[in-house]
Each structure stands twice: as structure tokens, then as C-alpha cells.
Amino acid sequence: MTLRNLEIFVTVYREMSITKAARKLHLAQPGVSLAIKEMEEEYRVRLFDRINRRLSATEKGDQMYAYATHILEMEEEMENAMTAPDVPVNLRLGASITIGTFLVPRIVKCFRERYPTSRLQVTIQNSQQVIRAVIRNEQDLGVVEDRADSDQLRELPFMKDELCFLCGADHPLASRESVTLEEICCFPLYLREKGSASREITENLLRTCAAKGEILWESVSNEALAGAIKENPGITVLSARLVEKELKEGSIQILPLHPDAFMRSFSLIHHRKKYLTEPMQFLMDLFKKTTLNGARWDENMSHID
């Protein structure tokens, strides 16, 4: 097994095409096919299936990809550390949409003050997409809402958060001192997309309480949902942190139903096999300095030692 074979395999896996991988690597197709064949023979496994002239990774192929990306990444880090210690930092951060909206911009600003020549690539997705990307080593560090629940990851809760049922100021329930889940479910629900933490938590709560709500509005945008309930009779579920301005203005109201199930923690995640470089550890420390209670933001966080 050679590093070159691993590079070829990773490229084929990402492209799911021998032809595209060969073109990208500037190699002949037979050479790419031979490298994959040698790996399959060495480990006595099938890494790809060819169905209807298309490649698809097998379970062993998925496992090989996880190992291969870590090996290649560590080899690159070793080369940089040994031969070019001053090379600019490259990090990939995945963040859920809620965290990416109110927290990540300030974190990145502090990180860049410490590492001004760094290249910090940020991808904002829902929590499940971030978890998958970190497991596949497509992102170095993730910040997600609630728990990742994967034995391939290490996770560290760093901030508490509470989800709330929200409605517009003119909603029939807006003036109530208390509401039940059954009353909330009499109105259409406007929720985030499947795979988002708030959607999963809401659906779990409804199932636990045997309540049935009709989801008539689905969006990847928290802002779109907040805007929708201002003008329509639907009810949404969001973190109160995202609508602080609207709550102060009175255009959005929190419905007084706060089950324990709606408390969650924001968590840092990284792969168990990930080597934590100094810049990556510093980035994690920036998140951890926000505290479990989500207290005030410290504007001097960039001066962490």
C-alpha cells in the first residue's frame, strides 16, 4: 500500500468515476483502475460496486475512505511541520445554521486575529450534514445543536440553549398566559428542514406527547420562518437568541410552553482519529470560552493564551 494509491482511491471515491479521477490526477484510466484493483486484492475486499455503469462505494469503501483521508491529512501536516513550519493554516469548520448565524462570525474574527494568514473555510449546514462531514473528514471541526451520538466522534458541550414555540403578535394564542401542546398543534407548524436539530427535537416532543401537528411551511432559513409567522397564523420553533430583536419589538411572541425536552446544548465535535493541531485547539478554545450558560460574549477572547 502506498500513499499514491490512497490518493487515487480518495479521488475516485469523491468523483465516483474512474474517468473523472484519472482526468483530475492527470493519469491514464488503466493506471487508476489498477491502483483500485491492487487495494482490493491486498485487503481482499470490494471497495466499489459498478451498477448501471456507475460506481458506488461499498461499506468497506466507506471505511477505507475514512482511514485514507486521515492518513493523507496527517502526512500533509507532518510535511508542513517538518519542512515548512510557517506555512499558512488551513482549517475546515462546519457549523449548524443557528450557531453559524449568531456565533461563528465573531469566532472566526477572533481566530483570524491570532492567525491572520490562515485559510479558515466555513460551511453552514444543518446539524446532521455537519456530523456526516466530520465523520468523513470533510471538515476538521464541527459545531452542532444537541448531541452527535456517534462513536466515531468526540463531542464537548459548550453552551446551553433553549428552543421556544413562537408566533406573531396578532396570533390568537399570543395573549395567552399558558398554552398546551394540543392547542399549539391546532395551528399550522412552520419548521426547519429534516436533519436540523430543532426539527428533530420538535418531532420527538410531538411523538412523545402523542400530539399531531401539520407542517405547512419548511425552510432552511431561520429568518424566513421568523418572517412567516409575523404575517401568517403558523407557529415555529426557534432559538430565542435568533429573534431577540423581534421579541423586543413585540412583533414575535414566545408561547408559554417550556418542556424540559426543549433545553439543548451546542456541542463541538471532531473525529476521534483527528490530530489536533495548535490552531485547531485554539479554535476549539474560542468556542469553549463562550461557557455552558451562554453568558456574555467576551470581546477580548482573541487574546486567549
XYZ file of N, CA and C in Angstrom, residues 3-272:
810
model
N 1.083 5.740 -0.429
C 0.302 6.964 -0.294
C -0.329 7.352 -1.624
N 0.373 7.044 -2.718
C -0.180 7.365 -4.034
C -1.458 6.573 -4.292
N -1.451 5.305 -3.898
C -2.674 4.510 -4.051
C -3.824 5.109 -3.241
N -3.510 5.578 -2.033
C -4.554 6.192 -1.213
C -5.076 7.475 -1.860
N -4.186 8.274 -2.452
C -4.604 9.496 -3.132
C -5.537 9.167 -4.296
N -5.180 8.120 -5.041
C -6.012 7.709 -6.179
C -7.375 7.236 -5.682
N -7.363 6.411 -4.637
C -8.631 5.901 -4.103
C -9.534 7.039 -3.639
N -8.967 7.990 -2.883
C -9.758 9.109 -2.362
C -10.355 9.927 -3.508
N -9.585 10.125 -4.564
C -10.092 10.891 -5.700
C -11.215 10.138 -6.411
N -11.057 8.831 -6.594
C -12.117 8.024 -7.214
C -13.361 8.057 -6.343
N -13.183 7.956 -5.034
C -14.321 7.973 -4.102
C -15.078 9.289 -4.210
N -14.358 10.383 -4.254
C -15.015 11.692 -4.297
C -15.692 11.957 -5.640
N -15.076 11.470 -6.703
C -15.643 11.695 -8.040
C -16.651 10.611 -8.420
N -16.535 9.428 -7.763
C -17.342 8.264 -8.117
C -17.264 7.998 -9.622
N -16.042 8.133 -10.118
C -15.813 7.910 -11.547
C -14.326 7.698 -11.787
N -13.971 6.578 -12.455
C -12.580 6.329 -12.830
C -12.118 7.376 -13.830
N -12.983 7.694 -14.788
C -12.628 8.652 -15.839
C -12.346 10.031 -15.258
N -13.246 10.520 -14.407
C -13.061 11.854 -13.819
C -11.840 11.883 -12.905
N -11.624 10.806 -12.146
C -10.472 10.753 -11.251
C -9.174 10.768 -12.051
N -9.132 10.005 -13.149
C -7.933 9.972 -13.990
C -7.640 11.346 -14.570
N -8.703 12.033 -15.002
C -8.524 13.368 -15.567
C -8.015 14.338 -14.506
N -8.553 14.249 -13.314
C -8.158 15.150 -12.246
C -6.723 14.906 -11.793
N -6.316 13.637 -11.808
C -4.969 13.271 -11.352
C -3.936 13.291 -12.481
N -4.418 13.555 -13.710
C -3.549 13.540 -14.908
C -2.881 12.175 -15.089
N -3.691 11.139 -14.926
C -3.236 9.763 -15.101
C -4.068 9.075 -16.170
N -3.536 7.987 -16.690
C -4.306 7.167 -17.624
C -5.335 6.358 -16.837
N -6.493 6.120 -17.444
C -7.545 5.365 -16.758
C -7.086 3.983 -16.314
N -6.334 3.234 -17.146
C -5.881 1.907 -16.687
C -5.054 1.972 -15.402
N -4.240 3.037 -15.251
C -3.437 3.179 -14.044
C -4.289 3.395 -12.809
N -5.373 4.163 -12.950
C -6.281 4.395 -11.833
C -7.006 3.101 -11.471
N -7.490 2.405 -12.491
C -8.183 1.133 -12.252
C -7.267 0.124 -11.580
N -5.991 0.094 -11.994
C -5.028 -0.848 -11.418
C -4.784 -0.547 -9.944
N -4.700 0.734 -9.592
C -4.463 1.098 -8.194
C -5.619 0.627 -7.310
N -6.845 0.787 -7.787
C -8.007 0.334 -7.018
C -8.005 -1.190 -6.908
N -7.670 -1.853 -8.008
C -7.626 -3.321 -8.009
C -6.578 -3.831 -7.028
N -5.416 -3.178 -6.992
C -4.353 -3.597 -6.071
C -4.805 -3.461 -4.619
N -5.514 -2.395 -4.299
C -6.001 -2.211 -2.936
C -7.033 -3.274 -2.577
N -7.923 -3.563 -3.497
C -8.947 -4.574 -3.230
C -8.315 -5.951 -3.044
N -7.292 -6.252 -3.832
C -6.629 -7.555 -3.709
C -5.819 -7.644 -2.416
N -5.178 -6.533 -2.045
C -4.356 -6.553 -0.833
C -5.204 -6.790 0.408
N -6.381 -6.149 0.459
C -7.227 -6.262 1.647
C -8.359 -7.275 1.475
N -8.433 -7.856 0.280
C -9.438 -8.876 -0.011
C -10.854 -8.366 0.248
N -11.108 -7.180 -0.240
C -12.430 -6.570 -0.116
C -12.794 -5.916 -1.440
N -14.079 -5.641 -1.620
C -14.529 -4.849 -2.759
C -14.808 -3.440 -2.253
N -14.156 -2.454 -2.880
C -14.292 -1.071 -2.450
C -15.401 -0.341 -3.203
N -15.658 -0.760 -4.435
C -16.697 -0.123 -5.243
C -17.524 -1.184 -5.960
N -18.792 -0.892 -6.119
C -19.666 -1.681 -6.986
C -19.944 -0.866 -8.236
N -20.030 -1.539 -9.371
C -20.388 -0.864 -10.610
C -21.800 -1.323 -10.995
N -22.757 -0.395 -10.902
C -24.153 -0.693 -11.198
C -24.632 0.276 -12.271
N -25.119 -0.292 -13.369
C -25.581 0.540 -14.497
C -24.508 1.529 -14.925
N -23.270 1.033 -15.001
C -22.124 1.812 -15.456
C -21.781 2.964 -14.518
N -22.260 2.893 -13.287
C -21.937 3.909 -12.295
C -21.273 3.261 -11.089
N -20.313 3.990 -10.501
C -19.653 3.489 -9.302
C -20.440 3.868 -8.057
N -20.441 2.972 -7.090
C -20.979 3.287 -5.773
C -20.092 2.598 -4.741
N -19.803 3.297 -3.658
C -18.910 2.755 -2.639
C -19.609 1.668 -1.834
N -18.874 0.630 -1.517
C -19.379 -0.407 -0.625
C -19.175 0.062 0.818
N -19.642 -0.729 1.766
C -19.429 -0.394 3.173
C -17.934 -0.344 3.492
N -17.176 -1.295 2.932
C -15.723 -1.305 3.130
C -15.081 -0.095 2.456
N -15.649 0.320 1.338
C -15.146 1.505 0.662
C -15.325 2.744 1.509
N -16.476 2.845 2.181
C -16.717 3.974 3.084
C -15.715 3.962 4.239
N -15.442 2.782 4.783
C -14.485 2.677 5.877
C -13.080 3.048 5.406
N -12.723 2.563 4.210
C -11.403 2.873 3.666
C -11.245 4.371 3.456
N -12.301 5.028 2.996
C -12.236 6.469 2.746
C -11.952 7.224 4.043
N -12.612 6.823 5.128
C -12.392 7.496 6.416
C -10.938 7.358 6.857
N -10.388 6.152 6.738
C -8.986 5.949 7.112
C -8.044 6.689 6.165
N -8.299 6.596 4.879
C -7.396 7.178 3.883
C -7.287 8.686 4.031
N -8.414 9.356 4.246
C -8.363 10.815 4.371
C -7.573 11.239 5.599
N -7.713 10.493 6.693
C -6.950 10.832 7.899
C -5.452 10.598 7.673
N -5.111 9.502 7.023
C -3.699 9.206 6.772
C -3.073 10.277 5.889
N -3.757 10.651 4.820
C -3.228 11.665 3.906
C -3.135 13.029 4.575
N -4.113 13.338 5.405
C -4.091 14.624 6.095
C -2.930 14.683 7.080
N -2.716 13.605 7.821
C -1.625 13.592 8.786
C -0.269 13.643 8.080
N -0.171 13.008 6.910
C 1.071 13.072 6.142
C 1.353 14.498 5.700
N 0.303 15.212 5.274
C 0.469 16.599 4.855
C 0.863 17.474 6.039
N 0.226 17.253 7.193
C 0.564 18.024 8.385
C 2.005 17.775 8.805
N 2.453 16.524 8.701
C 3.833 16.197 9.046
C 4.806 16.911 8.120
N 4.512 16.898 6.817
C 5.376 17.584 5.850
C 5.464 19.074 6.160
N 4.328 19.670 6.455
C 4.318 21.102 6.755
C 5.100 21.421 8.024
N 4.900 20.583 9.051
C 5.568 20.823 10.328
C 7.078 20.646 10.215
N 7.513 19.675 9.408
C 8.931 19.372 9.300
C 9.672 20.283 8.329
N 9.028 20.645 7.233
C 9.729 21.377 6.171
C 9.281 22.817 6.013
N 8.061 23.132 6.463
C 7.558 24.495 6.271
C 6.705 24.898 7.475
N 7.347 25.098 8.647
C 6.574 25.391 9.859
C 5.766 26.681 9.787
N 6.121 27.578 8.898
C 5.407 28.852 8.794
C 4.344 28.845 7.704
N 4.019 27.665 7.177
C 3.001 27.593 6.135
C 1.650 28.057 6.690
N 0.854 28.795 5.900
C -0.446 29.277 6.393
C -1.340 28.136 6.862
N -2.121 28.401 7.903
C -3.019 27.409 8.484
C -4.218 27.191 7.570
N -4.581 25.938 7.347
C -5.789 25.591 6.611
C -6.698 24.786 7.521
N -7.892 25.288 7.791
C -8.851 24.590 8.638
C -10.222 24.634 7.991
N -11.004 23.569 8.223
C -12.369 23.488 7.697
C -13.327 23.360 8.876
N -14.208 24.331 8.996
C -15.163 24.371 10.100
C -16.577 24.200 9.568
N -17.298 23.244 10.134
C -18.706 23.070 9.800
C -19.561 23.532 10.962
N -20.620 24.278 10.667
C -21.474 24.798 11.746
C -22.928 24.664 11.358
N -23.756 24.339 12.344
C -25.194 24.313 12.111
C -25.677 25.737 11.849
N -26.860 25.850 11.280
C -27.331 27.147 10.807
C -27.545 28.127 11.950
N -28.119 27.659 13.060
C -28.331 28.558 14.193
C -27.011 29.086 14.745
N -26.072 28.188 15.007
C -24.770 28.607 15.537
C -24.027 29.452 14.514
N -24.138 29.080 13.253
C -23.473 29.836 12.203
C -24.011 31.240 12.056
N -25.244 31.464 12.505
C -25.856 32.780 12.374
C -25.395 33.751 13.451
N -25.407 33.320 14.721
C -25.168 34.297 15.788
C -23.805 34.171 16.453
N -23.062 33.083 16.237
C -21.832 32.880 16.985
C -20.587 32.779 16.098
N -20.665 32.014 15.011
C -19.480 31.726 14.194
C -18.804 32.983 13.639
N -19.536 34.000 13.149
C -18.828 35.180 12.614
C -17.858 35.818 13.604
N -18.251 35.901 14.876
C -17.373 36.503 15.881
C -16.205 35.575 16.225
N -16.474 34.269 16.236
C -15.407 33.300 16.499
C -14.348 33.384 15.402
N -14.785 33.416 14.158
C -13.849 33.472 13.031
C -13.030 34.758 13.084
N -13.663 35.865 13.445
C -12.935 37.130 13.554
C -11.801 37.018 14.572
N -12.089 36.433 15.734
C -11.063 36.260 16.763
C -9.963 35.318 16.302
N -10.349 34.254 15.593
C -9.361 33.299 15.101
C -8.414 33.975 14.112
N -8.959 34.785 13.221
C -8.128 35.431 12.197
C -7.212 36.489 12.803
N -7.589 37.044 13.939
C -6.697 37.981 14.613
C -5.455 37.266 15.122
N -5.610 36.030 15.556
C -4.454 35.240 16.017
C -3.677 34.670 14.833
N -4.399 34.236 13.789
C -3.762 33.622 12.616
C -4.176 34.412 11.364
N -3.598 35.583 11.158
C -4.041 36.462 10.062
C -3.805 35.896 8.667
N -2.859 34.982 8.510
C -2.611 34.395 7.187
C -3.351 33.078 6.989
N -4.209 32.748 7.937
C -4.907 31.460 7.891
C -5.954 31.423 6.783
N -6.308 30.206 6.417
C -7.425 29.976 5.493
C -8.438 29.117 6.240
N -9.416 29.767 6.837
C -10.449 29.057 7.586
C -11.700 28.986 6.718
N -11.974 27.800 6.217
C -13.137 27.592 5.350
C -14.336 27.184 6.204
N -15.416 27.942 6.111
C -16.609 27.704 6.926
C -17.746 27.213 6.037
N -18.387 26.148 6.466
C -19.561 25.620 5.770
C -20.731 25.594 6.742
N -21.817 26.274 6.385
C -23.012 26.323 7.227
C -24.037 25.339 6.673
N -24.391 24.335 7.476
C -25.350 23.299 7.073
C -26.203 22.944 8.283
N -27.159 22.025 8.091
C -27.869 21.571 9.284
C -26.996 20.583 10.056
N -27.398 20.295 11.270
C -26.540 19.528 12.183
C -26.160 18.156 11.632
N -27.116 17.443 11.035
C -26.825 16.111 10.525
C -25.808 16.153 9.385
N -25.875 17.175 8.553
C -24.898 17.313 7.470
C -23.508 17.600 8.027
N -23.427 18.418 9.077
C -22.138 18.696 9.700
C -21.557 17.427 10.316
N -22.385 16.666 11.001
C -21.923 15.419 11.631
C -21.363 14.463 10.586
N -22.088 14.295 9.473
C -21.607 13.399 8.412
C -20.283 13.891 7.838
N -20.144 15.195 7.650
C -18.918 15.748 7.067
C -17.719 15.545 7.988
N -17.919 15.679 9.301
C -16.818 15.478 10.245
C -16.432 14.003 10.296
N -17.410 13.116 10.272
C -17.122 11.674 10.267
C -16.317 11.296 9.029
N -16.641 11.910 7.888
C -15.954 11.606 6.626
C -14.686 12.429 6.436
N -14.310 13.186 7.468
C -13.117 14.028 7.437
C -13.164 15.079 6.331
N -14.350 15.500 5.972
C -14.503 16.593 5.011
C -14.468 17.931 5.737
N -14.616 17.895 7.051
C -14.475 19.079 7.892
C -13.667 18.687 9.112
N -12.795 19.581 9.568
C -11.911 19.275 10.695
C -12.630 19.379 12.029
N -13.514 20.338 12.130
C -14.220 20.604 13.384
C -15.653 20.982 13.071
N -16.577 20.519 13.917
C -17.977 20.873 13.737
C -18.551 21.462 15.009
N -19.529 22.339 14.851
C -20.295 22.839 15.986
C -21.765 22.624 15.656
N -22.428 21.837 16.496
C -23.792 21.403 16.192
C -24.715 21.643 17.377
N -26.002 21.579 17.090
C -27.024 21.744 18.126
C -27.423 20.369 18.658
N -27.358 20.209 19.953
C -27.664 18.955 20.620
C -26.537 17.951 20.409
N -26.800 16.658 20.621
C -25.767 15.631 20.641
C -25.551 15.018 19.266
N -24.303 14.612 19.017
C -23.984 13.950 17.752
C -24.276 12.451 17.823
N -24.045 11.846 19.007
C -24.324 10.425 19.234
C -23.667 9.533 18.180
N -22.355 9.662 18.053
C -21.592 8.799 17.147
C -20.329 8.352 17.859
N -20.048 7.048 17.824
C -18.847 6.544 18.487
C -17.577 6.895 17.711
N -17.721 7.493 16.521
C -16.562 7.916 15.747
C -16.119 9.336 16.112
N -16.902 10.009 16.926
C -16.644 11.410 17.225
C -16.408 11.640 18.710
N -15.630 12.657 18.995
C -15.548 13.204 20.344
C -16.382 14.481 20.350
N -17.175 14.670 21.393
C -18.002 15.862 21.441
C -17.922 16.520 22.809
N -17.980 17.838 22.787
C -17.874 18.617 24.013
C -18.950 19.700 24.024
N -19.970 19.556 24.892
C -20.974 20.624 25.011
C -20.299 21.897 25.530
N -20.677 23.052 24.964
C -20.041 24.284 25.403
C -21.026 25.423 25.679
N -22.293 25.271 25.333
C -23.253 26.347 25.574
C -24.658 25.794 25.672
N -25.423 26.270 26.638
C -26.823 25.881 26.775
C -27.694 26.749 25.861
N -28.787 26.166 25.399
C -29.704 26.910 24.549
C -31.112 26.368 24.770
N -32.096 27.235 24.617
C -33.483 26.825 24.786
C -34.274 27.154 23.525
N -34.948 26.148 23.009
C -35.861 26.360 21.894
C -37.207 26.840 22.429
N -37.899 27.638 21.615
C -39.198 28.177 22.033
C -40.219 28.035 20.914
N -41.482 27.841 21.294
C -42.573 27.985 20.343
C -42.818 29.478 20.166
N -42.864 29.920 18.920
C -43.010 31.342 18.629
C -44.177 31.577 17.690
N -44.827 32.729 17.864
C -45.917 33.116 16.975
C -45.872 34.623 16.760
N -46.644 35.108 15.798
C -46.713 36.537 15.549
C -47.523 37.247 16.618
N -47.367 38.562 16.697
C -48.041 39.345 17.735
C -49.559 39.290 17.621
N -50.083 39.076 16.427
C -51.534 39.049 16.217
C -52.121 37.635 16.266
N -51.313 36.662 16.617
C -51.781 35.270 16.650
C -52.806 35.094 17.779
N -53.822 34.233 17.583
C -54.844 34.003 18.623
C -54.281 33.546 19.963
N -53.110 32.880 19.961
C -52.537 32.394 21.217
C -51.558 33.379 21.846
N -51.284 34.479 21.157
C -50.216 35.381 21.598
C -50.482 35.996 22.972
N -51.737 36.214 23.310
C -52.061 36.876 24.584
C -52.322 35.896 25.723
N -52.181 34.614 25.460
C -52.476 33.609 26.483
C -51.365 33.561 27.529
N -51.723 33.319 28.788
C -50.739 33.176 29.860
C -50.110 31.798 29.872
N -50.818 30.820 29.305
C -50.270 29.468 29.179
C -50.986 28.765 28.034
N -50.273 27.871 27.382
C -50.855 27.098 26.283
C -50.433 25.647 26.428
N -51.191 24.762 25.824
C -50.847 23.344 25.805
C -50.313 22.980 24.432
N -49.637 21.851 24.369
C -49.117 21.379 23.095
C -50.255 21.076 22.130
N -51.360 20.581 22.649
C -52.526 20.278 21.805
C -53.069 21.554 21.172
N -53.091 22.640 21.931
C -53.564 23.910 21.378
C -52.614 24.423 20.303
N -51.338 24.258 20.526
C -50.357 24.679 19.520
C -50.549 23.897 18.228
N -50.830 22.612 18.356
C -50.969 21.756 17.178
C -52.268 22.000 16.417
N -53.150 22.849 16.926
C -54.345 23.231 16.175
C -54.013 24.227 15.064
N -52.794 24.750 15.110
C -52.359 25.713 14.107
C -51.240 25.094 13.269
N -51.069 25.552 12.033
C -50.004 25.000 11.190
C -48.625 25.277 11.783
N -47.731 24.328 11.608
C -46.367 24.470 12.100
C -45.450 24.867 10.949
N -44.579 25.813 11.225
C -43.572 26.255 10.266
C -42.219 25.838 10.855
N -41.580 24.821 10.267
C -40.383 24.237 10.876
C -39.196 24.215 9.921
N -38.039 24.035 10.513
C -36.815 23.850 9.743
C -36.865 22.512 9.008
N -35.909 22.313 8.099
C -35.882 21.111 7.275
C -35.472 19.889 8.094
N -35.798 18.686 7.572
C -35.361 17.450 8.216
C -33.839 17.410 8.263
N -33.314 16.930 9.373
C -31.871 16.909 9.567
C -31.395 18.024 10.471
N -32.242 19.053 10.645
C -31.888 20.122 11.571
C -32.237 19.674 12.991
N -31.471 20.180 13.960
C -31.695 19.770 15.350
C -33.059 20.211 15.855
N -33.469 21.434 15.525
C -34.759 21.912 16.034
C -35.913 21.094 15.475
N -35.800 20.648 14.232
C -36.866 19.812 13.645
C -36.930 18.470 14.364
N -35.780 17.845 14.593
C -35.763 16.540 15.253
C -36.289 16.633 16.686
N -35.877 17.674 17.416
C -36.327 17.830 18.796
C -37.834 18.062 18.849
N -38.342 18.880 17.923
C -39.780 19.161 17.892
C -40.572 17.897 17.572
N -40.132 17.148 16.559
C -40.849 15.930 16.180
C -40.790 14.892 17.287
N -39.665 14.800 17.999
C -39.566 13.861 19.125
C -40.537 14.246 20.237
N -40.661 15.548 20.492
C -41.596 16.010 21.512
C -43.030 15.675 21.130
N -43.382 15.903 19.880
C -44.744 15.603 19.424
C -45.042 14.114 19.542
N -44.072 13.285 19.166
C -44.279 11.830 19.261
C -44.428 11.404 20.711
N -43.586 11.942 21.584
C -43.637 11.571 22.998
C -44.980 11.926 23.626
N -45.536 13.059 23.210
C -46.808 13.520 23.770
C -48.005 13.085 22.942
N -47.759 12.251 21.934
C -48.827 11.760 21.054
C -49.621 12.914 20.446
N -48.924 14.002 20.160
C -49.568 15.168 19.543
C -49.295 15.153 18.041
N -50.257 15.619 17.280
C -50.116 15.648 15.831
C -50.238 17.080 15.335
N -49.162 17.551 14.717
C -49.177 18.881 14.139
C -48.981 18.795 12.637
N -49.574 19.724 11.912
C -49.455 19.735 10.455
C -48.372 20.735 10.044
N -47.353 20.226 9.391
C -46.240 21.074 8.962
C -46.564 21.611 7.569
N -46.836 22.901 7.495
C -47.213 23.525 6.225
C -46.112 24.400 5.646
N -45.087 24.645 6.422
C -44.002 25.508 5.951
C -42.693 24.881 6.397
N -41.786 24.703 5.454
C -40.481 24.112 5.763
C -39.412 24.968 5.111
N -38.368 25.276 5.876
C -37.328 26.155 5.341
C -35.991 25.866 6.001
N -34.894 26.089 5.266
C -33.547 26.001 5.834
C -33.161 27.330 6.471
N -33.999 28.331 6.340
C -33.687 29.675 6.825
C -34.479 30.006 8.088
N -33.764 30.300 9.170
C -34.424 30.753 10.391
C -35.136 32.089 10.162
N -34.503 32.958 9.401
C -35.083 34.269 9.132
C -36.393 34.144 8.363
N -36.454 33.195 7.426
C -37.683 33.008 6.649
C -38.829 32.551 7.546
N -38.533 31.679 8.486
C -39.574 31.201 9.399
C -40.041 32.318 10.334
N -39.086 33.105 10.826
C -39.462 34.226 11.694
C -40.321 35.220 10.935
N -39.979 35.475 9.677
C -40.782 36.382 8.872
C -42.155 35.832 8.566
N -42.233 34.517 8.381
C -43.507 33.893 8.026
C -44.534 34.002 9.136
N -44.096 33.814 10.380
C -45.091 33.839 11.469
C -45.576 35.256 11.779
N -44.844 36.263 11.340
C -45.303 37.636 11.570
C -46.575 37.936 10.782
N -46.682 37.307 9.601
C -47.785 37.634 8.696
C -48.809 36.516 8.570
N -48.546 35.361 9.172
C -49.402 34.202 8.984
C -49.697 33.528 10.322
N -50.726 32.648 10.368
C -51.151 32.061 11.645
C -50.328 30.867 12.109
N -49.204 30.601 11.456
C -48.399 29.448 11.848
C -47.593 29.686 13.111
N -47.062 28.599 13.645
C -46.216 28.626 14.835
C -44.902 27.940 14.482
N -43.795 28.536 14.886
C -42.498 27.956 14.579
C -41.748 27.614 15.862
N -40.622 26.925 15.703
C -39.760 26.570 16.831
C -38.345 27.026 16.483
N -37.847 27.980 17.256
C -36.503 28.514 17.026
C -35.852 28.833 18.368
N -34.551 29.035 18.321
C -33.854 29.542 19.496
C -34.224 31.003 19.681
N -34.505 31.386 20.927
C -34.854 32.784 21.213
C -33.702 33.722 20.873
N -32.460 33.189 20.848
C -31.305 34.013 20.512
C -31.425 34.619 19.116
N -32.134 33.913 18.234
C -32.207 34.338 16.841
C -33.236 35.429 16.601
N -34.139 35.630 17.550
C -35.219 36.608 17.343
C -35.257 37.627 18.484
N -34.106 37.929 19.045
C -34.060 38.881 20.162
C -34.626 40.240 19.750
N -34.271 40.693 18.556
C -34.750 41.991 18.087
C -36.272 41.996 17.954
N -36.830 40.949 17.337
C -38.280 40.863 17.138
C -39.022 40.743 18.463
N -38.427 40.036 19.434
C -39.060 39.907 20.747
C -39.109 41.256 21.457
N -38.038 42.029 21.345
C -38.022 43.360 21.957
C -39.027 44.287 21.285
N -39.141 44.154 19.962
C -40.087 44.989 19.220
C -41.537 44.584 19.486
N -41.727 43.314 19.877
C -43.073 42.812 20.106
C -43.740 42.236 18.879
N -42.996 42.109 17.768
C -43.587 41.555 16.550
C -43.685 40.037 16.602
N -42.939 39.418 17.513
C -42.984 37.967 17.726
C -43.155 37.722 19.221
N -43.939 36.690 19.560
C -44.192 36.350 20.959
C -43.739 34.920 21.247
N -43.231 34.707 22.455
C -42.921 33.352 22.911
C -44.176 32.770 23.546
N -44.575 31.603 23.080
C -45.722 30.929 23.693
C -45.264 30.256 24.984
N -45.988 30.452 26.080
C -45.539 29.970 27.398
C -45.690 28.463 27.571
N -44.915 27.723 26.818
C -44.825 26.270 26.980
C -43.345 25.933 26.888
N -42.768 25.458 27.979
C -41.322 25.236 28.004
C -40.994 23.848 28.558
N -41.246 22.818 27.804
C -40.896 21.477 28.292
C -39.390 21.309 28.403
N -38.974 20.448 29.328
C -37.546 20.208 29.512
C -36.892 19.726 28.225
N -37.669 19.042 27.374
C -37.115 18.498 26.136
C -36.586 19.590 25.225
N -36.984 20.855 25.487
C -36.555 21.927 24.612
C -35.264 22.590 25.071
N -34.656 22.087 26.135
C -33.317 22.529 26.501
C -32.307 21.673 25.752
N -31.312 22.309 25.213
C -30.298 21.575 24.462
C -28.946 22.222 24.701
N -27.896 21.552 24.256
C -26.545 22.095 24.344
C -25.946 22.184 22.951
N -25.216 23.252 22.696
C -24.396 23.324 21.498
C -23.119 22.544 21.792
N -22.652 21.778 20.807
C -21.502 20.906 21.046
C -20.438 21.054 19.962
N -19.182 20.973 20.402
C -18.042 20.860 19.487
C -17.834 19.397 19.170
N -17.569 19.075 17.915
C -17.288 17.687 17.548
C -16.061 17.618 16.650
N -15.292 16.552 16.820
C -14.207 16.245 15.884
C -14.012 14.737 15.868
N -13.404 14.238 14.824
C -13.205 12.793 14.687
C -12.220 12.309 15.740
N -12.471 11.119 16.280
C -11.593 10.560 17.311
C -10.165 10.373 16.809
